[in-house]
Short mmCIF file of C-alpha atoms in Angstrom, two decimals:
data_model
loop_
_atom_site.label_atom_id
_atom_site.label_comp_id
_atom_site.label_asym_id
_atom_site.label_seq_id
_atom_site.Cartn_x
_atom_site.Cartn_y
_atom_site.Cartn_z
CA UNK X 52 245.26 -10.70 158.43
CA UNK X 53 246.43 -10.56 154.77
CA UNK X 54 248.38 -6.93 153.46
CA UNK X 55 246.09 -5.21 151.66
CA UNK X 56 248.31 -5.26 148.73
CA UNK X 57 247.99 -8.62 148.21
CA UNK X 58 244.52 -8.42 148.18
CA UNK X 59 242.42 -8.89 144.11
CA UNK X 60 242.29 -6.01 142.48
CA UNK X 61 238.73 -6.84 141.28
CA UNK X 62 236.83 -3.35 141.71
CA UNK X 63 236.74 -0.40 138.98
CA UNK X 64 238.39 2.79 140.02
CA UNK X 65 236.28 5.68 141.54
CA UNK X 66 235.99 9.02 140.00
CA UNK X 67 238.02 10.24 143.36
CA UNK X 68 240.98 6.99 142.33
CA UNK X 69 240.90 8.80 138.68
CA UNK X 70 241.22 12.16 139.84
CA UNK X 71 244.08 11.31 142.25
CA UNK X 72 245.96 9.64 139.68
CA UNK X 73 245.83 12.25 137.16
CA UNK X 74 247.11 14.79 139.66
CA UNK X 75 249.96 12.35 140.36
CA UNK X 76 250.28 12.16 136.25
CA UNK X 77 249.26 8.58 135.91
CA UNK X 78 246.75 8.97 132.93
CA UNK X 79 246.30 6.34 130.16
CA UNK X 80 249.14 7.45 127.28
CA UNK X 81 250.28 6.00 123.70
CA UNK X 82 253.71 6.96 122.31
CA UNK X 83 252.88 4.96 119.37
CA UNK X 84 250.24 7.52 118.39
CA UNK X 85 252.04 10.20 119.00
CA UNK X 86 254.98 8.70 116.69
CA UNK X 87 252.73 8.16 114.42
CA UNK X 88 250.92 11.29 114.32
CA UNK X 89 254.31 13.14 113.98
CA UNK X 90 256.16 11.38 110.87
CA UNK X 91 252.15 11.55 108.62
CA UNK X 92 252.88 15.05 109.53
CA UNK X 93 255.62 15.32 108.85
CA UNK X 94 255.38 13.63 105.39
CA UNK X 95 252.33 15.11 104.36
CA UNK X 96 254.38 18.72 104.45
CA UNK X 97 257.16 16.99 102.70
CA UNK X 98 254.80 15.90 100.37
CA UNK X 99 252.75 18.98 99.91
CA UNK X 100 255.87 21.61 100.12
CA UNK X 101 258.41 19.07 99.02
CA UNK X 102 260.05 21.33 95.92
CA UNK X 103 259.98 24.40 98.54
CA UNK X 104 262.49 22.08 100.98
CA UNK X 105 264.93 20.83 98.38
CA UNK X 106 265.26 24.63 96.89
CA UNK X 107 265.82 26.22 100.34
CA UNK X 108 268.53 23.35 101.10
CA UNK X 109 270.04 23.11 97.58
CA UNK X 110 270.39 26.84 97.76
CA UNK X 111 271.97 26.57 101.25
CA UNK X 112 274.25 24.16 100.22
CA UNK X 113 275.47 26.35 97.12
CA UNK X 114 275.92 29.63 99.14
CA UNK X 115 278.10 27.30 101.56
CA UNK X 116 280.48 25.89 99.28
CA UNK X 117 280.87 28.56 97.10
CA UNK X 118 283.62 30.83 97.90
CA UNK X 119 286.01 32.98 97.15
CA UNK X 120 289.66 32.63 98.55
CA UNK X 121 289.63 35.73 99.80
CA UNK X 122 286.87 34.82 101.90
CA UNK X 123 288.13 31.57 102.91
CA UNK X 124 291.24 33.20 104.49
CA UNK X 125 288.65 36.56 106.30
CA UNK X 126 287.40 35.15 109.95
CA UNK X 127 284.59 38.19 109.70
CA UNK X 128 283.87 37.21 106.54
CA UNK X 129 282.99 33.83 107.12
CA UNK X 130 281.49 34.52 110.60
CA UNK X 131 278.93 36.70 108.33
CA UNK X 132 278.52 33.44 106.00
CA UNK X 133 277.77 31.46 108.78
CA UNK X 134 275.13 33.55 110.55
CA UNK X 135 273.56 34.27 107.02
CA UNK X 136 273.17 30.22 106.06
CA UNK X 137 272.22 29.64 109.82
CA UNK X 138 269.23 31.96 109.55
CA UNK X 139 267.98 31.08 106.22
CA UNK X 140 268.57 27.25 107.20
CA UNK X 141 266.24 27.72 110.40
CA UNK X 142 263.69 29.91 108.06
CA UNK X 143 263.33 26.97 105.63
CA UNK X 144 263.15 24.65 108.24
CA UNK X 145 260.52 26.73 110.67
CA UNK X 146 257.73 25.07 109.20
CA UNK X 147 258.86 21.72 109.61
CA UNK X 148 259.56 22.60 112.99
CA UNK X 149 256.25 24.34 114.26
CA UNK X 150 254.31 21.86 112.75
CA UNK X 151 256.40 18.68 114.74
CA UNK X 152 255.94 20.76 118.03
CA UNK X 153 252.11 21.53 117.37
CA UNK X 154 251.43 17.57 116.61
CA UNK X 155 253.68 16.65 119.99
CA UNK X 156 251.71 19.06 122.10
CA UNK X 157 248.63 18.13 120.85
CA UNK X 158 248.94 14.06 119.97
CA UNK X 159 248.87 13.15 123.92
CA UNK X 160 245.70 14.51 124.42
CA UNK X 161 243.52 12.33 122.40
CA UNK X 162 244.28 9.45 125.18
CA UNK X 163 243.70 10.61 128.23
CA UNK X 164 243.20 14.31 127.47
CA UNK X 165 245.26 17.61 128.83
CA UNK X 166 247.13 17.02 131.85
CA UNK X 167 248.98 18.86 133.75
CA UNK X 168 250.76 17.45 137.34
CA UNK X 169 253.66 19.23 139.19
CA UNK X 170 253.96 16.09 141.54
CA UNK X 171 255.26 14.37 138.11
CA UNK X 172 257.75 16.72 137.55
CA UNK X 173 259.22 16.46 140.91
CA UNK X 174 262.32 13.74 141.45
CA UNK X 175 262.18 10.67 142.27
CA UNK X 176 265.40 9.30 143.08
CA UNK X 177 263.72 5.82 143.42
CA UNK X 178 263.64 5.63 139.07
CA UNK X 179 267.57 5.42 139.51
CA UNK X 180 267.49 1.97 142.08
CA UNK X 181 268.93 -0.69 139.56
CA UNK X 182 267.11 -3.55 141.11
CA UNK X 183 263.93 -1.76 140.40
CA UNK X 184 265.00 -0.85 136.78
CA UNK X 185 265.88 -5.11 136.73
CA UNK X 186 262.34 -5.89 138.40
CA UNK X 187 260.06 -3.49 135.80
CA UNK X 188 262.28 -5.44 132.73
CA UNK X 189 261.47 -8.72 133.51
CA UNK X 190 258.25 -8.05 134.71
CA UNK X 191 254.53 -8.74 132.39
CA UNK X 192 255.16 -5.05 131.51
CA UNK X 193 258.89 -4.96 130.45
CA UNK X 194 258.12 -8.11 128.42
CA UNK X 195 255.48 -6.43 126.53
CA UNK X 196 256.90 -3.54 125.67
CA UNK X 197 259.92 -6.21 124.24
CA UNK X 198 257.58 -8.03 122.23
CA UNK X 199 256.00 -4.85 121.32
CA UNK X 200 259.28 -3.13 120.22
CA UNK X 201 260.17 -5.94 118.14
CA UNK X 202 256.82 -6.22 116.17
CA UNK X 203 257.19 -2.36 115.76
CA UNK X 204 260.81 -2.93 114.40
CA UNK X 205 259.75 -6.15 112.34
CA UNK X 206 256.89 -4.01 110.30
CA UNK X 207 258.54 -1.12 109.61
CA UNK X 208 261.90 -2.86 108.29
CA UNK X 209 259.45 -5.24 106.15
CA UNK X 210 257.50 -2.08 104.96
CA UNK X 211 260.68 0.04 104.64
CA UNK X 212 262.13 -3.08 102.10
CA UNK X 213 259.23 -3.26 99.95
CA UNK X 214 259.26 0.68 99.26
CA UNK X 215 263.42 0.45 98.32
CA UNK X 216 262.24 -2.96 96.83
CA UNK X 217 259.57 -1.19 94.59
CA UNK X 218 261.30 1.62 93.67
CA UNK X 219 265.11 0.65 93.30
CA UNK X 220 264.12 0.98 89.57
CA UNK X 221 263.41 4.50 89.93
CA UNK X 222 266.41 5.44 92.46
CA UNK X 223 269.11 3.82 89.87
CA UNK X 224 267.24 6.09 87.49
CA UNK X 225 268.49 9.47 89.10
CA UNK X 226 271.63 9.21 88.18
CA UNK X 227 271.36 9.59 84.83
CA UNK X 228 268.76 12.75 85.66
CA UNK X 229 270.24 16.72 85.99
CA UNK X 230 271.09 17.32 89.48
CA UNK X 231 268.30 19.81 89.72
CA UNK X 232 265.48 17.42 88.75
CA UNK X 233 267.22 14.65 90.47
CA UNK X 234 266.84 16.26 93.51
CA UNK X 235 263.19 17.25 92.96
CA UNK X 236 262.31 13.56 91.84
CA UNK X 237 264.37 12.49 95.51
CA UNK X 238 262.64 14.19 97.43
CA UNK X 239 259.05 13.56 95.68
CA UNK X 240 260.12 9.73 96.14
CA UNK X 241 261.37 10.35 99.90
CA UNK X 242 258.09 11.98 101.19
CA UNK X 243 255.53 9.48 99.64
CA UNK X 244 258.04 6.54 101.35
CA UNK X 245 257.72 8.53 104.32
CA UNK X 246 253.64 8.80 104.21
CA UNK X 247 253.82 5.05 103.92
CA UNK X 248 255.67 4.39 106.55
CA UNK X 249 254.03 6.44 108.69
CA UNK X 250 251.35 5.05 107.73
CA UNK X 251 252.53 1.44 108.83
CA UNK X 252 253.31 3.02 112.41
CA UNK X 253 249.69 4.40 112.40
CA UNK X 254 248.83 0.73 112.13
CA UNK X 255 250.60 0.18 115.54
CA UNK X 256 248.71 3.18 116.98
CA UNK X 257 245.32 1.32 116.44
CA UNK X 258 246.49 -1.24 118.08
CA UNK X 259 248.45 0.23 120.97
CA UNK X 260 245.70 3.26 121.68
CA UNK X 261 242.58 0.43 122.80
CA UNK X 262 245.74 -1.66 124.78
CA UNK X 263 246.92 1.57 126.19
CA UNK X 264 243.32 2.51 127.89
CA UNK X 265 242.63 -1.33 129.11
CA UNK X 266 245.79 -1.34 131.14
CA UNK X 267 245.41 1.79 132.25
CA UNK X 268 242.02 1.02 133.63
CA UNK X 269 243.17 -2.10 134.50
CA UNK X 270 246.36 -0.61 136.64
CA UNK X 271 243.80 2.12 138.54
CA UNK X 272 241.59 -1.39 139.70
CA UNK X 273 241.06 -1.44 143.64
CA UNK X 274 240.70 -3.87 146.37
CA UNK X 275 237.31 -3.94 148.12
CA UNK X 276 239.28 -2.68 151.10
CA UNK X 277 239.77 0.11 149.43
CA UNK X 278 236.64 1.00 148.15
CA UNK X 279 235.28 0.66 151.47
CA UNK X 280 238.15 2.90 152.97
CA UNK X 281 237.67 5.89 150.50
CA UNK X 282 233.88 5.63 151.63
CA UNK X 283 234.70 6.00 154.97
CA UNK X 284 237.29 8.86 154.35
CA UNK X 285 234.56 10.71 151.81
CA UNK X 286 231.27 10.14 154.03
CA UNK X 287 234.18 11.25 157.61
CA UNK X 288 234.53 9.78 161.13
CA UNK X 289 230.98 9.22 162.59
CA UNK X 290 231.79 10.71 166.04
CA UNK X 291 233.16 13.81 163.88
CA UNK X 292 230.29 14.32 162.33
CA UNK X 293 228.28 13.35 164.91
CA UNK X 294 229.99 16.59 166.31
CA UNK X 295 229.81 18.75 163.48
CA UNK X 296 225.70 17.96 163.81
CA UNK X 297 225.83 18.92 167.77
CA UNK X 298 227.41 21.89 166.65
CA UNK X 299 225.24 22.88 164.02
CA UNK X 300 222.35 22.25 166.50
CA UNK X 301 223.21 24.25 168.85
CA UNK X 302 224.40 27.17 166.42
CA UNK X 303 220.66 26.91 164.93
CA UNK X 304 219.34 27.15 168.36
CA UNK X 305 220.96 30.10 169.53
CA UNK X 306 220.01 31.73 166.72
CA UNK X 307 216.71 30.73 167.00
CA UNK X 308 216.89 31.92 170.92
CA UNK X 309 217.86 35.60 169.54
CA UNK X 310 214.35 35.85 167.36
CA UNK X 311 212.35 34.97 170.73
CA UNK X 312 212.10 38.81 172.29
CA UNK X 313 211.14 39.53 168.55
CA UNK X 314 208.21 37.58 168.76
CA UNK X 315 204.65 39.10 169.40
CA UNK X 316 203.28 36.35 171.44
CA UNK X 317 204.42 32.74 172.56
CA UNK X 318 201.99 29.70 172.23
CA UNK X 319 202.05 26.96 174.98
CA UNK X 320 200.80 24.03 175.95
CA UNK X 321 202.06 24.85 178.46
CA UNK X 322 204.51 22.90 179.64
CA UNK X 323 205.89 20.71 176.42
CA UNK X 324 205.33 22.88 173.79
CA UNK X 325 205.94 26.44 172.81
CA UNK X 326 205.72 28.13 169.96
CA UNK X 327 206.45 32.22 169.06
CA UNK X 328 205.12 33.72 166.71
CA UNK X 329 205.83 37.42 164.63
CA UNK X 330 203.65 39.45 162.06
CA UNK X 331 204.16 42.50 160.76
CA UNK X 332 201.34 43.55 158.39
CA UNK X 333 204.09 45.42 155.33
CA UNK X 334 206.18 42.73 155.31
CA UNK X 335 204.49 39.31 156.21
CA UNK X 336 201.62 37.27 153.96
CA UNK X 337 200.85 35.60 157.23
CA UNK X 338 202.33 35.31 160.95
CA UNK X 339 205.39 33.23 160.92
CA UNK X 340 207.38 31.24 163.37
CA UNK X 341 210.54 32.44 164.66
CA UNK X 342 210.73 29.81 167.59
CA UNK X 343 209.64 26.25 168.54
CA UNK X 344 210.77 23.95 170.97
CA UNK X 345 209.86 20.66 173.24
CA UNK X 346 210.35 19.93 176.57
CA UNK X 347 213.31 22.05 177.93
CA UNK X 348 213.75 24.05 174.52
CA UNK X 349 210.25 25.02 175.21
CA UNK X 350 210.66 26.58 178.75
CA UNK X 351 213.79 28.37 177.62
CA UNK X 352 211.43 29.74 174.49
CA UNK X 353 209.42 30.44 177.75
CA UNK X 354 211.84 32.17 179.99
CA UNK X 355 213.66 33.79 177.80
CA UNK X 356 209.95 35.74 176.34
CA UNK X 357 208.98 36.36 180.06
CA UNK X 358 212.14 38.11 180.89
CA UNK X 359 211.46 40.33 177.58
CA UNK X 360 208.12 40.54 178.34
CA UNK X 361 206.26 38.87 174.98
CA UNK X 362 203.47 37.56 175.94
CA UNK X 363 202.57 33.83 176.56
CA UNK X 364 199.35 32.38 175.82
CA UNK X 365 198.16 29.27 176.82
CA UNK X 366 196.79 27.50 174.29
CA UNK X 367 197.33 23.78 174.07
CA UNK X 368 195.84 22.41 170.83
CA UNK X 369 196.80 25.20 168.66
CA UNK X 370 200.57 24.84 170.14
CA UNK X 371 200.33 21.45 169.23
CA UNK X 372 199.33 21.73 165.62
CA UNK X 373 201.90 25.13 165.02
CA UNK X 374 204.76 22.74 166.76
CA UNK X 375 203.74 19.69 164.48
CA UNK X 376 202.73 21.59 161.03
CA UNK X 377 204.67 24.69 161.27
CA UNK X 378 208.42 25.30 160.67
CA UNK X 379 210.83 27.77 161.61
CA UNK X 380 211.24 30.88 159.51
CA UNK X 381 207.99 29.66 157.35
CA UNK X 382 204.59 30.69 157.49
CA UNK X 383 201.65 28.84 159.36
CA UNK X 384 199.84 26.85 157.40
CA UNK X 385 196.30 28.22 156.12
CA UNK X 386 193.81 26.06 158.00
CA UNK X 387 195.32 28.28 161.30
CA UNK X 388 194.71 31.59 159.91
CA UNK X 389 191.65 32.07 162.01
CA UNK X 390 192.76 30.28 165.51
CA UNK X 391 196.03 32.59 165.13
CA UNK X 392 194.06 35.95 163.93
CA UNK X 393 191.92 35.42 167.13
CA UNK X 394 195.60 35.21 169.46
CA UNK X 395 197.02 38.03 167.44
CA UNK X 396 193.77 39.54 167.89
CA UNK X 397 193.81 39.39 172.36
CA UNK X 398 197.65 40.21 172.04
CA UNK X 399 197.13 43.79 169.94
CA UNK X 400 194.21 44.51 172.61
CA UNK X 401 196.56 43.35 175.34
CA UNK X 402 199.14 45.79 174.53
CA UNK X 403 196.78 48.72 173.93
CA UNK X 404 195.63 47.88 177.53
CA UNK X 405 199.21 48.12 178.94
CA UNK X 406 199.46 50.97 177.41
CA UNK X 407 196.36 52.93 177.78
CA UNK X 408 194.02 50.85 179.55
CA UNK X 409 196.22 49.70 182.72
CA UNK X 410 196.88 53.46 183.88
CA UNK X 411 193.32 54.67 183.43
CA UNK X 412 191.72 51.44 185.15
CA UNK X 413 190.22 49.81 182.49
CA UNK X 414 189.65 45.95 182.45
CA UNK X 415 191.81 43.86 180.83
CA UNK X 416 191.47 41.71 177.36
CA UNK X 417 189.69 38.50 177.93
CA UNK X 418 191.69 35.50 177.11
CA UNK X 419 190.46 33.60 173.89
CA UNK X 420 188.30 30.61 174.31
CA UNK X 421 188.08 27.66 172.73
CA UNK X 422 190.24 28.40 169.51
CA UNK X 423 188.70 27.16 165.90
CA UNK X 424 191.86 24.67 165.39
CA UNK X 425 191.17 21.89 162.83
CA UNK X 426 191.04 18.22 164.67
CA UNK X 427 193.45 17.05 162.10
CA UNK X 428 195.62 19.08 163.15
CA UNK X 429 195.59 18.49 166.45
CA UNK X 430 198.17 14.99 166.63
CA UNK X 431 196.50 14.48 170.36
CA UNK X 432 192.79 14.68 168.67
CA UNK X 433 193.49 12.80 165.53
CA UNK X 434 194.75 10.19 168.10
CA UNK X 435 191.85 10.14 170.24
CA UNK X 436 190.00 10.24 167.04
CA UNK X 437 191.35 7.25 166.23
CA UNK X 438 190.71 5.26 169.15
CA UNK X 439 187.05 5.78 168.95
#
């Protein structure tokens, strides 16, 4: 038989494959984007707070080279210099900073969206085997990241020589500017080079994010094997379930068993059917069934009402249509209102008889003939039916 492995990848990953891999971290990235994202943010602040940067910096680089010789020569003195250009230096640079972390948080999540994986973050001393570090670089991958890298390299060096090519005019000029303009005009010229080459790595990003998603699709692919074994491992072992359904049957049954004294009469047929039934005029519409059962359910249903002393009427047609028409815990249906009113009817006498009429001699409740049940539904007479 051939390893699985080796088997075509020719079937699209299931939602349960996708879920899997993202809590193992594998979700579809682009560092390109992110890049990207992060130096047009970072030039559009130079651009748009650009005089604000060179001030704070020009100003930190006065304070730190001017000074007395007293001070020079004073260890507290320039500890206090030091912590005072530190702070300012990380105040002029906060912005800059908050806004690079906000655009690396956020960038990864427009491929692939917020992940989070633990198993990621745990080692894996396997990264540091050499051979496999050899095997992913001259594999399809490690070639296309090469030829990737180099393209990357080749347009931003091209782009970065046409901006010092176009403006070589302008940076000659600065020297003959005051310092203070000079370094306004700088850094003016600095952040609008920086837009455009940021711009030239957004380029990249188009064309990395769509690349990005097809081989990460294309990686999550599985073998037909596969599919079929992650439908056998969602839908379980028949003979478990198989099981879990005996189970479940016999947990329904029991409590189905416990409802039976409940009851205020059973319905027979009398020996395949049975069928008890409960009403209780405040908080019933109509009598409904708390038991039914075939064959050996239906003598338990049986035994279990004698020895609680419900009684059992024999009554084959109507057990027949409750059995076939009525469920358990539901009402009967309509078209046995009367047949069921008339056993209801015997079993209320009945009792009043026990209780009154027994002791003081009286005859006993006659037994209801011929019930008014529907033929159709009566499965025995809508087969004979049938047949004629």
């Amino acid at each position: 038989m051939a390893d699985e492995s080796d088997s075509p990848r020719t079937e699209k990953a299931t939602p349960r494959r996708l879920e899997q891999a993202r809590e193992e971290g594998q979700v579809a990235r682009s560092r390109e984007l992110s890049t990207s994202l992060m130096l047009l943010a970072a030039g559009l602040l130079f651009y748009s707070s650009g005089p604000r940067f060179v001030d704070g910096f020009a100003r930190l680089m006065r304070q730190g080279l001017t000074l007395s010789n007293a001070d020079a020569f004073d260890r507290a003195s320039m500890l206090a210099r030091l912590a005072t250009i530190a702070a300012e230096g990380l105040n002029a640079a906060a912005p800059l900073l908050m806004v690079l972390v906000t655009v690396a948080l956020l960038a990864p999540t427009l491929v692939g969206g917020w992940n989070f994986s633990v198993k990621a973050m745990q080692p894996d001393f396997s990264r540091l085997s050499p051979m496999r570090g050899l095997k992913q670089m001259f594999s399809s991958h490690g070639f296309g990241e090469l030829a990737k890298s180099i393209g990357k390299a080749a347009l931003v060096g091209v782009t970065a020589f046409a901006i010092l090519w176009n403006v070589q005019g302008e940076i000659f000029g600065l020297s003959a500017v005051a310092s203070e303009h000079g370094l306004h005009a700088l850094g003016a010229l600095l952040a609008w080079a920086f837009l455009i080459l940021g711009s030239s790595m957004a380029l990249i990003a188009a064309a990395d994010v769509p690349f990005q998603l097809w081989r990460h699709s294309k990686g999550m692919e599985m073998t037909r094997e596969e599919v079929r074994k992650e439908m056998r491992e969602s839908d379980g072992d028949p003979q478990m379930k198989s099981r879990i359904r005996k189970e479940q049957r016999e947990r329904a049954r029991a409590r189905m068993m416990q409802e039976v004294p409940k009851a205020d009469v059973i319905v027979t047929n009398p020996l395949h059917y049975a069928v008890a039934l409960r009403y209780s005029e405040s908080s019933m519409g109509a009598p409904t069934v708390v038991a039914k059962g075939a064959e050996l359910v239906a003598a338990r249903i049986r035994d279990i009402g004698a020895e609680h002393a419900v009684p059992i009427l024999q009554a084959p047609r109507l057990a027949r249509a409750l059995y076939f028409h009525a469920e358990i815990g539901q009402e009967i249906p309509a078209q046995l209102y009367n047949a069921v009113a008339q056993v209801l009817a015997y079993v209320y006498q009945l009792r009043h008889w026990r209780s009154a009429g027994e002791t003081a001699g009286g005859r006993p409740p006659e037994l209801p003939n011929e019930l008014p049940v529907p033929e159709e539904m009566d499965p025995l007479g809508e087969r004979n039916r049938g047949r004629r």
